[in-house]
XYZ file of C-alpha atoms in Angstrom:
738
model
C 116.979 54.201 104.096
C 118.694 55.610 101.023
C 119.484 59.321 101.027
C 119.809 59.954 97.289
C 119.815 56.809 95.079
C 116.583 54.798 95.024
C 116.529 51.602 92.950
C 113.061 50.521 91.759
C 111.843 47.119 90.539
C 113.413 45.637 87.422
C 111.484 46.286 84.195
C 112.394 43.926 81.366
C 115.913 43.625 82.736
C 116.323 47.397 83.194
C 117.048 48.755 86.673
C 115.456 52.204 87.089
C 117.287 54.353 89.626
C 115.653 57.534 90.904
C 117.938 60.346 92.021
C 116.077 62.109 94.818
C 118.015 63.469 97.755
C 115.573 63.456 100.641
C 117.112 66.227 102.760
C 117.754 68.838 100.040
C 115.549 70.728 97.564
C 118.012 69.822 94.807
C 120.110 66.737 94.139
C 123.721 67.130 95.221
C 126.561 64.734 95.947
C 127.537 64.108 99.545
C 129.964 61.516 100.891
C 127.008 59.340 101.798
C 125.450 59.625 98.339
C 128.759 58.576 96.761
C 128.754 55.502 99.002
C 125.132 54.748 98.044
C 126.050 54.933 94.354
C 128.918 52.525 95.001
C 126.427 50.076 96.564
C 124.181 50.219 93.494
C 127.168 49.610 91.226
C 128.127 46.576 93.321
C 124.559 45.249 93.071
C 124.597 45.565 89.269
C 127.844 43.614 89.146
C 126.391 40.804 91.256
C 123.001 40.488 89.569
C 123.131 38.825 86.125
C 119.452 39.617 85.488
C 120.217 43.345 85.231
C 120.781 44.144 81.547
C 120.946 47.912 81.879
C 120.607 50.797 84.342
C 118.697 54.030 83.780
C 119.312 57.019 86.055
C 116.669 59.727 86.235
C 116.056 62.552 88.691
C 112.784 62.721 90.586
C 113.195 66.471 91.135
C 111.754 68.641 88.334
C 114.265 71.059 86.891
C 117.224 69.403 88.563
C 119.314 66.370 87.602
C 122.356 66.721 89.878
C 123.564 70.241 90.714
C 127.036 69.135 91.801
C 128.615 68.581 95.179
C 127.074 69.635 98.477
C 129.235 72.601 99.398
C 127.670 72.991 102.817
C 129.092 69.569 103.715
C 132.316 69.728 101.790
C 133.519 73.017 103.242
C 133.914 71.257 106.571
C 136.779 69.144 105.234
C 139.999 69.820 107.092
C 143.104 70.362 105.039
C 144.531 69.403 101.685
C 144.766 65.685 102.423
C 141.030 65.440 103.132
C 140.361 67.216 99.860
C 142.611 64.817 97.969
C 140.955 61.785 99.553
C 137.465 62.950 98.629
C 138.562 63.566 95.058
C 140.114 60.110 94.817
C 136.999 58.497 96.332
C 134.736 60.100 93.746
C 137.106 59.100 90.964
C 137.006 55.464 92.102
C 133.209 55.348 92.283
C 132.797 56.877 88.813
C 135.513 54.623 87.396
C 133.591 51.595 88.695
C 130.443 52.974 87.065
C 132.226 53.396 83.733
C 133.605 49.851 83.943
C 130.202 48.115 84.249
C 129.507 45.467 81.626
C 125.910 46.610 81.151
C 124.854 49.888 79.523
C 124.070 52.815 81.814
C 121.908 55.718 80.680
C 121.736 59.156 82.292
C 118.436 60.901 81.520
C 119.308 64.564 82.014
C 116.474 66.958 82.760
C 117.377 70.165 84.571
C 120.701 71.308 86.009
C 123.516 68.820 85.395
C 126.538 70.610 86.797
C 129.899 69.857 88.347
C 129.863 66.393 89.870
C 126.520 65.771 88.164
C 128.097 66.114 84.731
C 131.135 64.089 85.815
C 128.743 61.328 86.897
C 126.916 61.398 83.569
C 130.226 61.293 81.662
C 130.919 57.969 83.394
C 127.644 56.568 82.032
C 127.484 54.787 78.678
C 124.830 57.114 77.247
C 123.624 60.613 78.042
C 120.185 61.740 76.845
C 119.025 65.298 77.589
C 115.636 66.905 77.214
C 114.911 70.240 75.560
C 113.641 71.999 78.684
C 114.867 75.536 79.355
C 116.206 74.547 82.776
C 118.407 71.788 81.345
C 121.984 73.080 81.542
C 125.211 71.083 81.515
C 128.550 72.407 82.695
C 131.590 72.212 84.928
C 131.439 75.485 86.901
C 134.113 74.552 89.452
C 136.544 77.154 88.092
C 134.128 79.899 89.153
C 134.767 78.860 92.734
C 138.521 78.661 92.349
C 138.541 74.889 91.797
C 138.637 72.398 88.937
C 136.554 69.260 88.290
C 137.744 66.719 90.835
C 135.943 63.473 89.947
C 137.373 62.734 86.522
C 135.847 65.578 84.507
C 139.195 66.879 83.217
C 139.943 63.420 81.808
C 136.563 62.277 80.482
C 135.245 65.498 78.974
C 138.079 65.959 76.416
C 137.724 62.312 75.441
C 133.969 62.742 74.990
C 133.848 65.987 72.960
C 137.435 66.754 72.027
C 139.945 69.056 73.659
C 138.965 72.143 71.654
C 135.381 72.012 72.861
C 136.266 70.905 76.387
C 138.606 73.819 77.081
C 136.001 76.596 77.461
C 133.781 74.392 79.621
C 136.629 73.578 82.010
C 138.460 76.927 81.962
C 135.499 79.315 82.081
C 132.678 77.257 83.583
C 130.639 77.651 80.392
C 127.192 76.040 80.567
C 125.323 74.654 77.571
C 121.708 73.694 77.042
C 120.511 70.402 75.596
C 120.692 71.513 71.969
C 124.182 72.922 72.359
C 125.274 69.769 74.185
C 123.963 67.595 71.334
C 125.768 69.722 68.756
C 129.049 69.356 70.662
C 128.664 65.626 71.203
C 128.311 66.008 74.966
C 124.985 64.150 74.931
C 123.925 61.475 72.492
C 120.471 62.881 71.812
C 117.954 65.545 72.831
C 114.288 64.574 73.145
C 111.122 65.983 74.738
C 110.921 65.425 78.483
C 107.994 63.044 78.079
C 110.030 60.769 75.781
C 113.055 60.280 78.044
C 112.068 56.945 79.594
C 110.922 55.453 76.292
C 114.185 56.457 74.618
C 116.208 54.993 77.492
C 114.461 51.613 77.219
C 115.064 51.554 73.468
C 118.746 52.406 73.929
C 119.275 49.547 76.366
C 117.380 47.106 74.137
C 119.407 47.996 71.045
C 122.686 48.003 72.967
C 122.041 44.540 74.399
C 120.928 43.233 70.999
C 124.107 44.508 69.344
C 126.249 42.961 72.096
C 124.482 39.609 71.807
C 124.875 39.638 68.031
C 128.613 39.951 68.546
C 129.076 41.969 65.380
C 132.555 43.390 65.379
C 131.542 46.532 63.523
C 128.005 47.041 64.769
C 126.151 50.105 63.531
C 126.465 52.821 66.189
C 123.333 53.736 68.078
C 124.021 57.438 67.526
C 125.924 59.326 64.888
C 128.444 61.724 66.377
C 127.449 65.310 65.737
C 129.492 68.401 65.225
C 133.026 68.748 63.932
C 134.078 67.131 60.661
C 136.318 64.102 60.531
C 139.407 66.043 59.374
C 139.181 68.351 62.368
C 138.847 65.434 64.770
C 141.872 63.813 63.149
C 143.959 66.962 63.528
C 142.898 67.395 67.134
C 144.011 63.886 67.994
C 147.619 64.649 67.029
C 150.019 65.397 69.854
C 151.291 68.597 68.250
C 147.777 70.023 67.870
C 146.937 69.285 71.487
C 150.105 70.947 72.737
C 149.389 73.987 70.610
C 145.809 74.276 71.871
C 146.939 74.084 75.484
C 149.674 76.702 74.934
C 147.177 79.043 73.308
C 144.655 78.450 76.093
C 147.289 79.199 78.719
C 148.235 82.433 76.973
C 144.601 83.499 76.763
C 143.907 82.654 80.417
C 146.857 84.743 81.611
C 145.768 87.600 79.375
C 142.230 87.576 80.767
C 142.896 86.806 84.446
C 146.279 88.561 84.860
C 147.350 85.697 87.090
C 144.734 86.437 89.754
C 142.982 83.060 89.444
C 145.156 79.927 89.824
C 142.439 77.377 88.959
C 142.405 77.785 85.127
C 146.189 77.476 84.919
C 146.112 74.433 87.174
C 143.368 72.939 84.993
C 145.568 73.272 81.907
C 148.387 71.436 83.674
C 145.955 68.665 84.639
C 144.676 68.453 81.047
C 148.250 67.984 79.828
C 148.679 65.066 82.200
C 145.316 63.572 81.246
C 146.170 63.562 77.561
C 149.148 61.332 78.348
C 147.111 58.685 80.188
C 143.960 58.396 82.270
C 145.801 57.376 85.484
C 148.141 60.353 85.153
C 145.174 62.667 84.592
C 143.265 61.375 87.613
C 146.339 61.698 89.849
C 147.041 65.239 88.661
C 143.388 66.162 89.160
C 143.231 65.046 92.800
C 146.587 66.715 93.534
C 145.292 69.974 92.058
C 142.116 69.761 94.151
C 144.221 69.374 97.280
C 146.282 72.457 96.419
C 143.422 74.674 95.255
C 141.270 73.831 98.291
C 143.726 75.819 100.393
C 143.872 78.847 98.089
C 142.652 82.200 99.490
C 141.044 82.834 96.093
C 138.908 79.725 96.572
C 137.956 80.914 100.039
C 136.650 84.226 98.708
C 134.849 82.767 95.695
C 133.095 80.142 97.789
C 132.118 82.783 100.327
C 130.482 84.777 97.517
C 128.647 81.647 96.393
C 127.091 81.187 99.819
C 126.264 84.890 100.012
C 124.418 84.581 96.696
C 122.429 81.658 98.077
C 121.594 83.600 101.242
C 120.467 86.585 99.167
C 117.618 84.493 97.767
C 116.071 84.287 101.229
C 113.623 87.077 102.173
C 114.480 89.629 104.889
C 113.691 88.582 108.437
C 110.536 90.710 108.620
C 109.044 89.300 105.406
C 107.032 86.278 106.500
C 104.967 86.085 103.294
C 105.562 83.005 101.074
C 107.640 83.616 97.932
C 105.617 82.204 95.002
C 107.409 82.627 91.643
C 104.765 80.665 89.737
C 102.115 83.161 90.824
C 103.680 85.846 88.604
C 102.068 85.528 85.181
C 101.522 89.089 83.870
C 103.905 92.049 84.030
C 103.650 95.471 82.417
C 106.776 97.395 81.398
C 106.490 101.155 80.819
C 109.156 102.333 78.399
C 110.537 100.450 75.389
C 114.040 101.884 75.416
C 117.188 99.835 75.857
C 116.447 98.961 79.474
C 112.681 98.513 79.085
C 113.085 96.308 76.018
C 115.735 94.230 77.786
C 113.499 93.720 80.811
C 110.542 92.785 78.583
C 112.651 90.216 76.719
C 113.936 88.694 79.947
C 110.411 88.345 81.321
C 108.964 86.943 78.093
C 111.702 84.324 77.824
C 110.608 83.025 81.245
C 107.032 82.585 80.054
C 105.623 85.769 81.605
C 103.031 87.712 79.603
C 104.370 91.238 79.056
C 102.449 94.387 78.219
C 105.095 96.769 76.778
C 104.059 100.437 76.623
C 105.639 103.537 75.164
C 104.269 106.888 74.039
C 104.948 106.438 70.311
C 104.731 103.526 67.908
C 108.215 104.359 66.619
C 109.669 103.796 70.074
C 107.775 100.534 70.413
C 108.945 99.373 66.991
C 112.552 100.134 67.873
C 112.243 98.241 71.170
C 110.648 95.206 69.550
C 113.302 95.237 66.847
C 116.037 95.088 69.524
C 114.279 92.177 71.200
C 113.887 90.309 67.907
C 117.554 90.841 67.004
C 118.697 89.616 70.412
C 116.547 86.504 70.137
C 117.816 85.818 66.601
C 121.383 85.889 67.944
C 120.438 83.433 70.681
C 118.898 81.112 68.082
C 122.053 81.286 65.954
C 124.135 80.348 69.013
C 121.721 77.527 69.936
C 120.930 79.169 73.262
C 117.239 78.914 72.435
C 115.270 77.148 69.723
C 113.416 79.065 67.026
C 110.185 77.831 68.614
C 111.184 79.254 72.025
C 112.225 82.558 70.447
C 108.909 82.883 68.625
C 107.069 81.970 71.812
C 108.905 84.736 73.691
C 107.910 87.291 71.067
C 104.323 86.132 71.296
C 104.405 86.839 75.037
C 105.032 90.565 74.392
C 102.048 92.757 73.635
C 102.936 96.368 72.623
C 100.703 99.348 73.309
C 100.767 103.144 73.314
C 98.111 103.499 76.001
C 97.312 101.958 79.356
C 94.854 99.317 78.177
C 95.464 95.913 79.689
C 97.405 97.267 82.677
C 94.702 96.046 85.016
C 95.802 92.433 84.434
C 99.407 92.987 85.545
C 100.685 91.445 88.769
C 103.658 93.841 88.640
C 104.194 97.069 86.698
C 107.799 98.157 86.078
C 108.456 101.750 85.058
C 111.593 102.177 82.928
C 111.237 105.636 81.364
C 113.657 108.581 81.273
C 115.465 109.433 84.510
C 113.445 112.641 84.925
C 111.383 113.141 88.084
C 108.376 114.911 86.450
C 108.049 112.224 83.762
C 108.251 109.388 86.253
C 105.789 111.036 88.613
C 103.273 111.434 85.804
C 103.658 107.774 84.841
C 102.893 106.691 88.396
C 99.874 108.987 88.625
C 98.553 107.340 85.465
C 99.333 103.854 86.768
C 97.528 104.480 90.028
C 94.343 105.002 88.025
C 94.577 101.923 85.792
C 96.554 99.239 87.646
C 94.816 96.617 89.754
C 94.617 97.572 93.453
C 96.786 94.593 94.417
C 99.391 95.135 91.676
C 102.919 96.007 92.756
C 104.116 99.282 91.218
C 107.883 99.358 90.718
C 110.367 101.864 89.359
C 113.613 100.906 87.637
C 115.252 104.234 88.485
C 118.998 103.949 89.018
C 119.801 107.113 90.996
C 116.573 108.683 92.287
C 114.856 107.708 95.504
C 111.719 105.637 95.027
C 109.733 108.057 97.165
C 110.886 110.935 94.949
C 109.161 109.507 91.897
C 106.093 108.067 93.662
C 105.054 110.737 96.200
C 101.309 110.785 95.523
C 100.565 107.147 94.652
C 97.552 105.757 96.536
C 98.352 102.697 98.617
C 102.114 103.421 98.899
C 102.548 100.051 100.599
C 102.568 98.451 97.125
C 105.320 100.728 95.752
C 108.990 99.758 95.585
C 111.991 99.733 93.278
C 113.097 96.852 91.061
C 116.441 98.007 89.707
C 117.907 95.973 86.844
C 121.463 96.472 85.655
C 122.323 96.875 81.997
C 122.182 94.603 80.062
C 119.383 92.899 82.070
C 119.819 89.437 80.532
C 123.512 89.278 81.474
C 123.813 91.040 84.825
C 122.968 88.609 87.650
C 121.898 91.173 90.264
C 118.551 92.927 90.774
C 118.110 95.449 93.587
C 114.722 95.278 95.315
C 114.279 98.668 96.953
C 111.922 99.042 99.888
C 110.646 102.351 101.216
C 109.536 102.973 104.781
C 105.972 102.250 103.663
C 106.523 99.203 101.436
C 104.524 96.225 102.673
C 106.070 92.751 103.146
C 103.590 91.403 100.558
C 105.005 93.747 97.895
C 108.573 92.720 98.735
C 107.578 89.052 98.526
C 106.047 89.649 95.085
C 109.196 91.399 93.863
C 111.401 88.589 95.183
C 109.141 86.053 93.479
C 109.559 87.890 90.179
C 113.345 88.019 90.549
C 113.445 84.288 91.342
C 111.181 83.541 88.376
C 113.648 85.179 85.962
C 116.690 83.495 87.531
C 118.396 86.549 89.025
C 119.949 87.192 92.431
C 117.949 89.719 94.482
C 119.399 92.251 96.903
C 116.882 93.926 99.203
C 118.054 97.474 99.987
C 116.616 100.528 101.727
C 115.446 103.484 99.676
C 118.218 106.040 99.180
C 119.694 107.886 96.219
C 121.583 105.420 94.042
C 120.393 102.590 96.299
C 123.528 100.533 96.986
C 125.508 99.680 93.855
C 125.328 103.029 92.054
C 125.881 104.892 95.296
C 129.206 103.081 95.700
C 130.086 103.135 92.001
C 129.741 106.890 91.463
C 132.742 107.855 93.681
C 134.871 105.346 91.732
C 133.944 106.763 88.324
C 133.972 110.353 89.551
C 137.525 110.106 90.819
C 138.682 109.114 87.343
C 137.593 112.532 86.046
C 139.759 114.253 88.640
C 142.728 111.959 87.955
C 142.683 112.693 84.211
C 142.888 116.447 84.794
C 145.633 115.956 87.360
C 147.743 114.178 84.753
C 147.031 110.448 84.997
C 147.006 108.807 81.570
C 143.976 106.855 80.338
C 146.150 103.803 79.730
C 147.444 103.871 83.311
C 143.944 104.257 84.752
C 142.555 101.394 82.694
C 145.548 99.198 83.487
C 145.270 99.868 87.216
C 141.571 98.943 87.308
C 142.071 95.760 85.306
C 145.120 94.768 87.320
C 143.062 95.280 90.481
C 140.526 92.825 89.107
C 137.721 94.797 87.453
C 136.496 93.225 84.192
C 137.119 96.513 82.354
C 138.583 99.927 83.063
C 136.388 102.818 84.296
C 136.676 104.761 81.035
C 135.568 101.765 79.007
C 132.709 101.291 81.464
C 131.619 104.898 81.014
C 131.698 104.460 77.250
C 129.487 101.398 77.677
C 127.002 103.198 79.926
C 127.133 106.481 78.016
C 128.482 109.807 79.224
C 125.059 111.441 79.322
C 123.637 108.701 81.559
C 126.711 108.703 83.813
C 126.667 112.491 84.172
C 122.943 112.535 84.895
C 123.334 109.925 87.634
C 126.274 111.880 89.080
C 124.162 115.054 89.247
C 121.392 113.244 91.102
C 123.891 111.805 93.547
C 125.420 115.254 94.104
C 122.033 116.681 94.973
C 121.434 113.848 97.417
C 124.824 113.603 99.145
C 126.440 116.981 98.749
C 130.099 117.903 98.297
C 131.564 114.409 98.530
C 129.657 113.442 95.373
C 130.351 116.658 93.448
C 130.829 115.625 89.805
C 134.311 116.066 88.374
C 134.392 119.242 86.230
C 135.616 117.176 83.279
C 132.435 115.123 83.087
C 130.187 118.172 83.208
C 132.203 120.008 80.556
C 132.200 117.013 78.256
C 128.482 116.592 78.698
C 127.931 120.211 77.720
C 130.310 119.848 74.775
C 128.448 116.820 73.498
C 124.988 118.181 74.185
C 122.352 117.936 71.521
C 122.412 120.524 68.732
C 119.458 122.739 67.894
C 117.741 119.847 66.119
C 117.957 117.638 69.169
C 120.432 115.162 67.619
C 123.729 114.166 69.179
C 126.916 114.825 67.347
C 128.218 111.735 65.610
C 130.580 109.777 67.859
C 130.266 112.379 70.565
C 129.556 110.044 73.440
C 132.891 108.222 73.593
C 135.882 108.828 75.827
C 138.373 106.250 74.618
C 140.122 105.690 71.328
C 143.474 104.267 70.253
C 146.614 105.788 68.811
C 148.560 104.451 65.832
C 150.230 101.905 68.139
C 146.807 100.654 69.298
C 147.419 102.076 72.774
C 144.495 103.443 74.763
C 144.063 107.225 74.537
C 141.337 109.807 74.964
C 139.328 110.873 71.949
C 140.276 114.286 70.576
C 137.347 116.199 72.133
C 138.042 114.610 75.526
C 141.796 115.235 75.285
C 141.243 118.898 74.337
C 138.885 119.380 77.274
C 141.396 117.813 79.692
C 144.072 120.181 78.408
C 141.762 123.200 78.754
C 140.774 122.295 82.312
C 144.365 121.729 83.343
C 145.167 125.219 82.155
C 142.135 126.771 83.872
C 142.813 125.011 87.162
C 146.543 125.652 87.060
C 147.425 121.981 87.236
C 151.141 121.354 86.955
C 152.567 118.275 85.307
C 152.649 115.306 87.656
C 155.075 112.449 87.743
C 153.522 109.245 86.342
C 151.091 107.764 88.824
C 152.014 104.426 90.360
C 149.402 101.725 89.924
C 148.989 101.404 93.695
C 148.282 105.126 93.945
C 145.641 104.945 91.242
C 143.990 101.985 92.944
C 143.880 103.874 96.233
C 142.324 106.923 94.584
C 139.638 104.865 92.818
C 138.861 102.076 95.295
C 139.231 103.702 98.722
C 136.307 106.114 98.075
C 134.144 103.036 97.375
C 135.124 101.574 100.751
C 134.467 104.933 102.413
C 130.935 105.102 101.018
C 130.364 101.430 101.864
C 131.115 102.235 105.512
C 128.394 104.890 105.458
C 125.967 102.410 103.890
C 126.679 99.933 106.687
C 125.962 102.556 109.348
C 122.731 103.559 107.599
C 121.586 99.929 107.385
C 121.032 100.176 103.632
C 121.248 96.374 103.650
C 120.499 93.889 106.429
C 124.060 92.586 106.712
C 127.380 94.220 105.717
C 128.537 91.203 103.704
C 125.672 91.828 101.279
C 127.585 94.903 100.116
C 130.394 92.646 98.925
C 128.008 90.451 96.960
C 126.183 93.417 95.422
C 129.386 95.080 94.199
C 130.766 91.846 92.731
C 127.509 90.922 90.985
C 126.517 94.479 90.070
C 129.843 96.011 88.978
C 132.319 93.157 88.584
C 134.350 94.285 91.617
C 137.252 91.816 91.752
C 135.608 88.552 92.930
C 138.898 87.062 94.110
C 139.242 89.993 96.520
C 135.847 89.174 98.019
C 134.244 92.622 97.611
C 135.079 96.102 98.951
C 134.593 95.320 102.642
C 136.610 92.106 102.494
C 139.331 93.964 100.584
C 139.268 96.717 103.228
C 139.911 94.142 105.927
C 142.808 92.735 103.934
C 144.403 96.179 103.533
C 143.562 97.307 107.074
C 141.012 99.953 108.030
C 143.613 102.050 109.848
C 145.771 102.222 106.730
C 142.795 103.206 104.562
C 141.805 105.961 107.002
C 145.365 107.291 107.091
C 145.586 107.320 103.290
C 142.238 109.091 102.902
C 143.221 111.685 105.511
C 146.398 112.396 103.592
C 144.505 112.677 100.297
C 141.846 114.903 101.887
C 144.411 117.644 102.472
C 144.182 118.470 98.749
C 140.897 116.710 98.002
C 138.391 117.316 100.859
C 135.802 115.063 99.197
C 138.011 112.085 100.066
C 137.968 112.662 103.824
C 137.263 109.393 105.672
C 133.711 109.080 106.979
C 132.912 108.963 110.679
C 131.745 105.385 110.160
C 135.123 104.348 108.758
C 137.101 106.273 111.375
C 135.123 104.712 114.208
C 135.617 101.154 112.948
C 139.328 101.735 112.480
C 139.734 103.304 115.941
C 137.868 100.473 117.621
C 139.754 97.843 115.649
C 136.378 96.371 114.769
C 135.697 94.509 111.548
C 132.748 95.072 109.236
C 132.411 91.345 108.646
C 132.259 88.091 110.504
C 135.452 86.007 110.364
C 135.536 83.558 107.486
C 135.904 79.835 108.258
C 139.495 78.656 108.364
C 138.591 75.589 106.306
C 137.614 75.854 102.687
C 135.345 73.737 100.488
C 136.712 71.349 97.924
C 133.947 70.920 95.396
C 131.344 72.914 93.612
C 127.578 72.888 93.522
């Protein structure tokens, strides 16, 4: 019995092939499925009555999601990785060499090996469904396409357009794919089979006519002829690859070998197809043994595990059951949450206290959707439909229809408590009541809510549509049914959930505050902004801590720090610099902020990073008040220790307090929630690499002058026992990407 490829009866000379892997919820390539595809190709070669082949998935929302990582990670060594790559290349080469037309009808995720398969087909037709995404995300797991993607994609859409898809894992929807020439056409889902039959008929008719210059079935879309001509020159290709290499090194700082290896493979592929295929399989063999690949693949599996409910939640997770959500607060976060929900087809009741606030929130949503339309991320019809799913209000009418209510108002306890008292009176008895607070305990803002078993936290990160993580915060009284509803909502909007226990800052912000707080101390001690930013970026953060604080806003950061100080005491005491700057930039008598007063970073005449004048003056004043003497320039390693070791210290406490079910979830949360260097695997994996004993010794030395940095009992105990936070990682690494 076939595992994945199911050939149906011939229809007018067309062989329909259903892609439906029987043992997986999504279609993925295994070794067996590659062999099955080879058997179908051999049958087509033997049977002269077959005039065309049409491939279509039988799984809604999924074409082929790539390779089966759970199987492929069991491969032993580089040679096994090379052999699998070469096997896939041979099968797809045989598919491309068939004398009859082959049509891939793409509906849903077409990623990794799925896209490489479709590139080997004669025609690719996509539908306009929201779930239809095409891409080669292998680089995000430390790999490159291994079944011919580095060779076929540039030939299909041109090198300029192929580079971002291969080097960054960029995914495109059906409309974007049509614009780039990646698919031949985009049609409604219902029309896919009809279009496929017509394509085969016209292709066969043109071949039988034997016209040398037959009219093409599809006009190529996108770049003008002069640009295609320039791109086909050897000099232009060399220049593009040199520029891409320079940009990759600038953005990754050499931490990720896969993009650089991909560029080398692309160079070989532009010489000849055989050279490209050989370079591709050799690169797969080398990258499969990279420690970066090991960590990135580990994070992938952690993200898949995070989608499963906690062990004590036996209630079914039903994303389709979520149809109505109310959002209280139309500020930046509330508007972002409302947009995210509406784009997924959820009816949103958006409330704020004044029409002006509502108007501003709706304007932000409309502007964001207009940008997505301009970039072909969504159609104008989908954007208008999302707006129609948002119903604004200044009162609580309509709240009784909501399955979930999300509060996203100011981070002030009295205001939040009043909102929940109001909600308790108007929301349906079975509705889940959630707070989006980022630093307060859920039970602090919902102390008097009737039926506390339906109360929890759903903490989005800013901006909600970009950040992949959502913390689902359970109190001691939260019922499993409420957690299941929250997880269903998170799955419905395509985010990764992290179930955490109720505590101040939950998990991510609790670990992030010591990192940002230490920067305030370092600046007063004499560390330069440029050195701090450089150290963080060199460590692997996507941006420096000062740039991050400018993005979040000093007022928000300081307010969160104050809440954390109240909850955790001296170790979370805010740096004096942040409090002074907040006071300096406080609102004037009219309640308006001073222009430009919420920024820390600027640039000097040489475009080097420096503090803004108000921040620099305050640093100088504090240094004088505290009697700080001039320090020698800080080494990058010293700065990393000062900023990152406190994160590890707090993570050890979180493990002991069982804030999450398993310690490795801390690694995933910090990577997805803060951008903590993915190639390092997260703070706990990094701690194991450095050595817990060394971290404890360093913190003890620092604590002589900075008592807040003293190592926690949890960290000391682990180091003394020589016991790891995490389970050992497998010695063998995967060689393909799902």
